[in-house]
Amino acid sequence: MAGRAGEGPRHPALHGDGWAERLLDHLRPGARDPRRVVDWLAAAVQGTVCLQAADGTLLAGTPVCLDPDLAADVTTGRISAAAVQDGDRHLRLVAVRAPEPRPAAAALLAVARAAPFDRRAAEIVTHTAGVVELLLRERELTAAGHRLRRATADLRLAILQLLMVEDTVSARRVAAGLWPGLLDTDSACVYIVEGHPAERDALAEDCLVVTRGQALVVRCPAMDGHVIVLSPAPATAERLRSLVGDRPGTFLGGSVRQNLAQTATAYGQAVSALAVARFRPGQTAVYAERTHPERLMDPGALHAWSAAVLRPLDTLPHHTRAELLATTRLGLEFTAVSAGKVLGVSRNTVRARMDRVEALLGADFSDLTVRATAHLALNTQAALTEELAATLPGPSSVRLGDLLAGPGLRAWARDLLDRLVRDGRDLRGTLRAWIAADGNAERAAQELGVHAQTVREHVRGAEPVLERQLLAAGTDLYEVVLAHLALGDLAAPALLRANPGQPDSPVHG
């Protein structure tokens, strides 16, 4: 039959009542659903339609009783279609082909109805099978793409976790296959981009785009709104700043450049900088932008003291020691749950490792001054280079009090805590009592004779003044504790109950 001018021949069976156009409508974006196609087919041929997977699992429609041998012939590829009469039922079975080179079908489309299949009904079934094939193939490709993106994200997280425990060799090996050259460096910076948790996936994708393959971008497993970016490229910082500048309510914190083995330290620095970024008009901050107490201490004395404090761990195998140190550093920065998520272990594993370090050091990590002192020792040890280690003397008699007595450090501590005096409330007195009570607002309130909520409000009020997070334990809080220790507002803790070399001689932090 000839069509209208300018058109090719029209097949009456395909175009007579427009069913082909209605079938093709199911391929439009937003309408691609095999279940809707099956429902449409059932109405179009006035029958019962079943779409089932090759293993017999129902995918859409209504179950149809089929001869298992006949169904197997179609799904295994021995025949492509079958038409049979079963009592008062007429059946059509059509294979929904899987992508090449698999010979078997991906699914089986079965249609049963009371009337015999005329040419129109048969062609509708055949063409519908083709549409279903396209939809199932698209679904499979979408699922495969999702699995690939998930596997890639899991690999990025695994690489970060290896770096967190100082296993740089394994991290480079894993990264080399997918991101050649990314970790062919001795040092890098860690950045944390914080946004609304509901927008994190889009934020992570944007981080991947702006870093142009020069960064390890990881959705933080501990904080829903955080994206972690590790990059050796100097341009990354400016690119991320530009990204944050275009997003209200998004913040960026960055570390100083650190050796890859000190990724955990860099991560802690980025978290600390992120806290400052929340108070900055530009929504960004870098850890190096402020003075930190350890930089005002004599480097040789600081490293010698740190080595002496951590000497009980030196007898452990290198891998075990590195694992314990890395876990404890993170455990002192964050909760056991968060540290476990970052490291890819359970919170009980984090606690068990920290308990072991406590036992080896003879320390009590429930004491805030002990935690601050241990944090200083652990991060100092993490920054120790082989060159500096070779110059350190043997067992050292340096004490924490010696490190805190320097005029530069005392001036820094005085300047920091004097900021609190400008507030009409006694923020400094409240903060000192709160630290002495190991961060327990109720105990501090009893000591001060005020309500616990007043203590919390004062501590929270001190945060923007000091530009440091205090209610969340971590580097910021420990620096404030060290400032109190330097000025003598708090007593120096006994980090070790006894020196392993001299059992009866207590070693004070």
XYZ file of C-alpha atoms in Angstrom:
509
model
C 0.000 0.000 0.000
C 1.400 3.371 -0.936
C 1.733 6.035 1.695
C 1.152 9.745 1.438
C 3.449 11.883 -0.717
C 6.942 12.038 0.735
C 6.464 8.908 2.862
C 7.624 5.374 2.353
C 5.295 2.378 2.225
C 3.123 1.908 5.287
C 2.405 -1.529 6.668
C -1.274 -1.713 7.510
C -0.723 -4.087 10.383
C 1.815 -1.766 11.950
C 0.080 1.527 11.397
C -3.580 0.722 11.032
C -4.556 1.608 14.603
C -1.381 3.350 15.766
C -0.289 0.633 18.183
C 3.341 0.881 17.010
C 3.475 4.585 17.874
C 2.015 3.867 21.296
C 4.551 1.115 21.837
C 7.435 3.358 20.833
C 6.199 5.988 23.294
C 7.524 3.684 26.005
C 11.072 4.437 24.829
C 10.767 8.116 25.610
C 12.863 9.387 28.562
C 10.814 9.215 31.717
C 8.569 6.467 30.362
C 11.074 3.610 30.195
C 9.669 0.927 32.458
C 9.307 -2.759 31.381
C 6.363 -3.168 33.743
C 4.406 -0.444 31.970
C 5.202 -2.049 28.608
C 3.954 -5.424 29.835
C 0.741 -3.850 31.126
C 0.264 -2.089 27.795
C 0.815 -5.352 25.901
C -1.787 -7.183 28.018
C -4.365 -4.530 27.147
C -3.350 -4.382 23.471
C -3.783 -8.120 22.842
C -6.433 -8.707 25.522
C -4.456 -11.428 27.239
C -2.306 -12.312 30.206
C 1.349 -11.303 29.893
C 4.314 -12.536 31.896
C 7.893 -11.282 31.698
C 10.260 -13.578 33.545
C 14.022 -13.836 33.878
C 15.917 -16.773 32.415
C 15.823 -18.475 35.828
C 12.024 -18.134 36.005
C 11.923 -15.111 38.348
C 8.905 -12.922 37.619
C 10.016 -9.493 36.393
C 6.666 -7.995 35.422
C 3.076 -8.888 34.645
C 1.046 -11.891 35.821
C 2.472 -15.432 36.162
C 1.560 -17.732 33.259
C 1.718 -21.505 33.607
C 4.251 -22.721 31.016
C 5.681 -26.033 29.907
C 9.141 -25.937 31.545
C 10.795 -27.771 28.625
C 9.349 -25.364 26.081
C 10.326 -22.361 28.189
C 13.859 -23.776 28.514
C 14.116 -24.214 24.726
C 13.359 -20.499 24.266
C 15.511 -19.120 27.087
C 18.548 -21.260 26.233
C 18.478 -20.113 22.640
C 17.523 -23.404 20.981
C 14.511 -21.624 19.487
C 13.764 -17.896 19.424
C 9.956 -18.115 19.734
C 7.102 -20.583 20.066
C 3.332 -20.580 19.450
C 1.256 -23.350 21.017
C -2.313 -24.146 21.952
C -2.758 -25.519 25.436
C -6.368 -26.571 25.917
C -8.458 -23.437 25.638
C -5.373 -21.189 25.857
C -3.266 -19.862 23.017
C 0.345 -19.105 23.994
C 3.116 -17.085 22.418
C 6.651 -17.318 23.894
C 9.322 -14.921 22.652
C 12.950 -14.703 23.775
C 14.150 -11.324 25.001
C 17.715 -11.423 23.781
C 20.713 -10.722 25.971
C 23.621 -8.616 24.629
C 26.095 -10.487 22.453
C 27.971 -12.764 22.678
C 25.713 -14.598 25.150
C 23.570 -17.154 23.254
C 20.971 -17.495 25.985
C 18.080 -15.094 26.394
C 18.031 -12.461 29.092
C 14.323 -13.031 29.688
C 11.196 -14.681 28.355
C 8.042 -12.849 27.284
C 4.998 -15.135 27.498
C 1.474 -14.144 26.393
C -1.670 -16.223 26.933
C -5.135 -15.450 25.633
C -8.360 -17.199 24.770
C -8.493 -16.171 21.085
C -5.944 -17.361 18.540
C -3.172 -14.915 17.682
C -3.930 -13.134 14.449
C -1.258 -11.359 12.474
C -1.769 -8.079 14.344
C -1.513 -9.658 17.798
C 1.517 -11.743 16.831
C 3.358 -8.708 15.494
C 2.520 -6.672 18.586
C 4.049 -9.414 20.771
C 7.174 -9.661 18.605
C 7.770 -5.920 18.482
C 7.054 -5.554 22.200
C 9.741 -8.139 22.920
C 12.185 -5.915 21.022
C 11.218 -2.872 23.089
C 11.509 -4.850 26.323
C 14.951 -6.031 25.200
C 16.091 -2.415 24.800
C 14.694 -1.437 28.189
C 16.280 -4.406 29.974
C 19.589 -3.729 28.249
C 19.448 -0.079 29.332
C 18.652 -1.169 32.872
C 21.597 -3.583 32.830
C 23.952 -0.897 31.518
C 22.702 1.552 34.141
C 23.214 -1.031 36.884
C 26.670 -1.865 35.533
C 27.564 1.832 35.494
C 26.341 2.171 39.058
C 28.393 -0.863 40.130
C 31.449 0.566 38.403
C 31.044 3.947 40.106
C 30.509 2.220 43.458
C 33.570 0.005 42.953
C 35.651 3.037 41.982
C 34.445 4.920 45.064
C 35.252 1.900 47.238
C 38.752 1.771 45.740
C 39.298 5.446 46.493
C 38.211 4.861 50.085
C 40.454 1.795 50.373
C 43.443 3.822 49.152
C 42.714 6.546 51.699
C 42.400 3.977 54.482
C 45.745 2.441 53.524
C 47.345 5.877 53.679
C 45.712 6.491 57.052
C 47.632 3.533 58.521
C 50.859 4.560 56.754
C 50.784 1.685 54.232
C 51.913 3.876 51.334
C 53.324 0.944 49.347
C 49.954 -0.818 49.121
C 48.151 2.477 48.503
C 50.384 3.242 45.517
C 49.938 -0.277 44.172
C 46.135 -0.020 44.289
C 46.090 3.491 42.808
C 48.526 2.758 39.975
C 46.040 0.746 37.899
C 43.255 3.321 37.822
C 45.007 6.632 38.494
C 48.554 6.302 37.152
C 50.951 8.795 38.691
C 48.505 10.129 41.289
C 50.580 8.923 44.249
C 53.987 9.105 42.557
C 54.929 11.714 45.116
C 56.279 11.862 48.650
C 53.816 14.438 49.950
C 50.334 15.831 49.451
C 47.686 18.016 51.042
C 44.355 16.858 52.414
C 41.261 19.001 52.007
C 37.760 18.561 53.386
C 34.834 20.133 51.549
C 31.712 20.344 53.688
C 28.235 20.849 52.318
C 24.678 19.685 52.924
C 24.559 15.866 53.202
C 21.756 15.660 50.618
C 23.994 17.418 48.067
C 27.195 15.488 48.777
C 27.103 13.253 45.688
C 26.888 16.294 43.426
C 29.594 18.016 45.466
C 31.900 14.993 45.115
C 31.335 14.900 41.354
C 32.179 18.590 41.124
C 35.351 17.981 43.141
C 36.339 15.282 40.643
C 35.738 17.676 37.762
C 37.646 20.665 39.149
C 40.636 18.575 40.291
C 40.972 17.143 36.758
C 42.180 13.687 37.755
C 44.903 15.088 40.004
C 43.276 14.158 43.301
C 41.891 11.277 45.303
C 38.262 12.261 45.979
C 36.482 10.274 48.687
C 33.037 10.559 50.236
C 33.883 10.606 53.938
C 32.598 7.406 55.577
C 32.267 9.122 58.958
C 30.651 12.509 58.186
C 27.711 12.582 55.770
C 28.371 16.118 54.545
C 32.134 15.779 53.996
C 34.124 15.091 50.838
C 37.816 14.312 51.417
C 40.270 15.376 48.713
C 43.909 14.275 48.794
C 46.097 15.852 46.147
C 49.779 16.482 45.470
C 48.955 19.150 42.874
C 49.505 22.751 44.071
C 46.635 23.992 41.887
C 44.057 21.900 43.776
C 43.689 24.392 46.628
C 42.707 27.264 44.357
C 40.363 25.095 42.302
C 38.543 23.947 45.431
C 38.355 27.531 46.711
C 36.646 28.514 43.476
C 34.220 25.635 43.863
C 33.333 26.619 47.434
C 33.035 30.290 46.520
C 30.162 29.473 44.173
C 28.251 27.456 46.790
C 26.678 29.207 49.800
C 26.796 27.050 52.916
C 29.815 25.091 51.671
C 33.163 25.239 53.504
C 36.745 24.177 52.797
C 39.479 23.216 55.233
C 42.977 22.254 54.118
C 46.113 20.819 55.676
C 49.702 21.844 55.200
C 51.695 19.652 52.851
C 52.496 16.366 54.580
C 54.361 13.183 53.775
C 51.964 10.524 52.459
C 52.698 8.438 55.555
C 51.272 11.325 57.610
C 47.911 11.369 55.845
C 46.112 10.831 59.165
C 47.846 13.917 60.553
C 46.940 15.914 57.447
C 43.333 14.761 57.768
C 43.210 16.016 61.356
C 44.659 19.337 60.234
C 42.012 19.664 57.529
C 39.259 19.010 60.082
C 40.749 21.677 62.351
C 40.956 24.159 59.485
C 37.366 23.368 58.529
C 36.243 24.542 61.964
C 37.951 27.884 61.342
C 36.465 28.127 57.832
C 32.958 28.197 59.322
C 33.801 31.553 60.914
C 35.505 33.028 57.831
C 33.698 35.212 55.263
C 35.428 33.347 52.429
C 34.331 29.967 53.866
C 37.878 28.558 53.550
C 40.855 28.091 55.858
C 44.211 26.342 55.772
C 45.822 24.815 58.833
C 49.039 26.780 58.275
C 47.229 30.082 58.646
C 47.566 30.126 62.447
C 50.314 29.466 64.960
C 50.344 26.076 66.637
C 52.034 25.336 69.941
C 54.366 22.608 68.683
C 55.973 25.108 66.290
C 57.027 27.239 69.252
C 58.827 24.358 70.987
C 62.464 23.399 70.510
C 62.269 20.788 67.694
C 65.071 18.578 69.011
C 63.701 18.563 72.551
C 60.146 17.981 71.311
C 61.123 14.963 69.193
C 63.351 13.540 71.927
C 60.503 13.856 74.443
C 58.040 12.274 72.010
C 60.391 9.360 71.318
C 60.796 8.757 75.060
C 57.038 8.860 75.679
C 56.301 6.368 72.883
C 59.308 4.114 73.458
C 57.155 1.302 74.972
C 55.702 0.758 71.483
C 59.122 0.349 69.850
C 59.271 -3.369 70.656
C 56.216 -4.082 68.464
C 56.491 -5.226 64.830
C 56.597 -2.223 62.502
C 53.177 -2.879 60.929
C 51.500 -3.372 64.316
C 53.135 -0.259 65.740
C 52.092 1.868 62.752
C 48.528 0.518 62.956
C 48.258 1.296 66.679
C 49.735 4.774 66.299
C 47.510 5.697 63.355
C 44.370 4.368 65.070
C 45.151 6.173 68.312
C 45.841 9.458 66.533
C 42.438 9.274 64.855
C 40.786 7.972 68.014
C 42.020 11.038 69.894
C 40.675 13.303 67.156
C 37.247 11.745 66.693
C 34.806 9.321 68.272
C 35.550 5.605 68.028
C 32.647 5.242 65.592
C 33.946 7.957 63.249
C 37.566 6.766 63.481
C 36.428 3.226 62.694
C 34.522 4.367 59.608
C 37.519 6.315 58.328
C 39.837 3.327 58.861
C 37.354 0.714 57.685
C 37.242 -1.163 61.001
C 34.678 -1.496 63.779
C 34.487 0.895 66.720
C 35.349 -2.035 68.997
C 38.580 -2.532 67.041
C 39.413 1.153 67.498
C 38.784 0.925 71.231
C 40.779 -2.298 71.542
C 43.781 -0.742 69.795
C 43.582 2.387 71.927
C 43.260 0.269 75.075
C 46.451 -1.510 74.065
C 48.280 1.792 73.605
C 46.949 3.002 76.957
C 48.277 -0.134 78.615
C 51.682 0.159 76.942
C 52.020 3.828 77.879
C 50.458 3.434 81.292
C 48.156 6.304 80.327
C 44.552 7.221 81.116
C 42.920 8.629 78.002
C 39.821 9.667 79.948
C 41.941 12.555 81.324
C 41.849 15.499 78.916
C 45.368 16.669 79.806
C 46.668 13.148 79.144
C 44.842 13.024 75.818
C 46.305 16.395 74.802
C 49.800 15.278 75.813
C 49.499 11.933 74.008
C 48.130 13.732 70.948
C 51.199 16.002 70.917
C 53.556 13.028 71.207
C 51.795 10.985 68.530
C 51.667 13.782 65.973
C 55.250 14.778 66.670
C 56.321 11.183 66.096
C 54.300 11.031 62.876
C 56.186 14.056 61.538
C 59.607 12.621 62.438
C 61.879 12.226 59.415
C 64.697 9.705 59.134
C 67.229 12.540 58.975
C 65.984 14.097 62.218
C 65.653 10.710 63.915
C 69.349 10.035 63.245
C 70.317 13.190 65.145
C 68.254 12.515 68.272
C 70.082 11.474 71.428
C 69.354 8.305 73.364
C 66.915 8.143 76.304
C 65.908 11.711 77.063
C 65.105 13.394 80.339
C 63.121 16.174 78.648
C 59.760 16.749 80.339
C 56.603 18.345 79.050
C 57.136 21.174 81.512
C 60.470 21.927 79.834
C 58.781 22.115 76.442
C 56.021 24.401 77.736
C 58.365 26.792 79.575
C 59.653 28.609 76.488
C 58.838 32.338 76.354
C 57.445 32.100 72.822
C 54.986 29.383 73.766
C 53.912 31.143 76.957
C 53.325 34.365 75.024
C 51.211 32.455 72.496
C 49.180 30.824 75.286
C 48.632 34.135 77.062
C 47.528 35.838 73.853
C 45.134 32.996 73.046
C 43.425 32.760 76.427
C 43.341 36.513 77.011
C 40.855 36.746 74.158
C 38.316 35.183 76.509
C 38.663 37.998 79.060
C 37.123 40.514 76.642
C 33.780 38.756 76.995
C 31.602 39.913 79.875
C 31.096 36.326 80.995
C 33.807 34.395 82.795
C 34.541 32.232 79.749
C 38.121 31.583 80.792
C 37.220 30.366 84.277
C 34.443 28.172 82.923
C 36.704 26.705 80.237
C 39.442 25.923 82.770
C 36.980 24.159 85.078
C 35.451 22.263 82.141
C 38.860 20.996 80.986
C 39.787 20.033 84.562
C 36.551 18.016 84.640
C 37.638 16.216 81.444
C 34.963 17.919 79.381
C 32.105 16.919 81.697
C 29.712 19.855 81.952
C 27.874 18.484 84.998
C 31.055 18.063 87.071
C 32.342 21.473 86.010
C 28.976 23.031 86.948
C 29.168 21.529 90.438
C 32.670 22.947 90.856
C 31.583 26.414 89.702
C 28.170 26.422 91.388
C 26.277 27.061 88.145
C 23.927 25.130 85.888
C 25.423 22.608 83.453
C 23.716 24.402 80.557
C 25.600 27.571 81.523
C 28.870 25.655 81.241
C 27.933 24.373 77.797
C 26.890 27.844 76.645
C 30.175 29.342 77.885
C 32.245 26.655 76.151
C 30.244 27.096 72.963
C 30.659 30.869 73.273
C 34.437 30.472 73.538
C 34.640 28.651 70.180
C 34.263 31.672 67.849
C 36.474 33.771 70.132
C 39.306 31.230 69.980
C 38.436 30.149 66.414
C 38.581 26.552 67.581
C 36.093 23.729 68.076
C 35.991 22.718 71.714
C 32.905 20.562 72.230
C 34.188 18.100 69.617
C 37.426 16.601 70.936
C 40.399 17.012 68.628
C 43.384 19.174 67.752
C 41.589 22.455 68.525
C 40.678 21.384 72.047
C 44.112 19.897 72.742
C 45.822 23.148 71.739
C 43.674 25.032 74.241
C 44.555 22.439 76.888
C 48.273 22.938 76.149
C 47.791 26.700 76.512
C 46.368 26.145 80.000
C 49.276 23.834 80.841
C 51.834 26.359 79.570
C 50.429 29.079 81.824
C 50.163 26.772 84.834
C 46.363 26.981 84.917
C 46.318 23.166 84.871
C 48.796 20.688 86.318
C 51.025 18.790 83.883
C 49.798 15.202 83.591
C 51.725 12.010 84.283
C 51.468 10.407 80.879
C 53.423 7.323 81.943
C 52.980 5.721 85.305
C 56.512 4.388 85.187
C 59.513 4.625 82.894
C 60.092 1.155 81.402
C 63.832 1.672 81.803
C 63.497 2.713 85.459
C 60.478 0.965 86.976
C 60.334 3.085 90.113
C 60.735 6.434 88.364
C 57.501 8.085 87.180
C 57.804 9.935 83.897
C 55.659 13.050 83.718
C 54.355 14.266 80.402
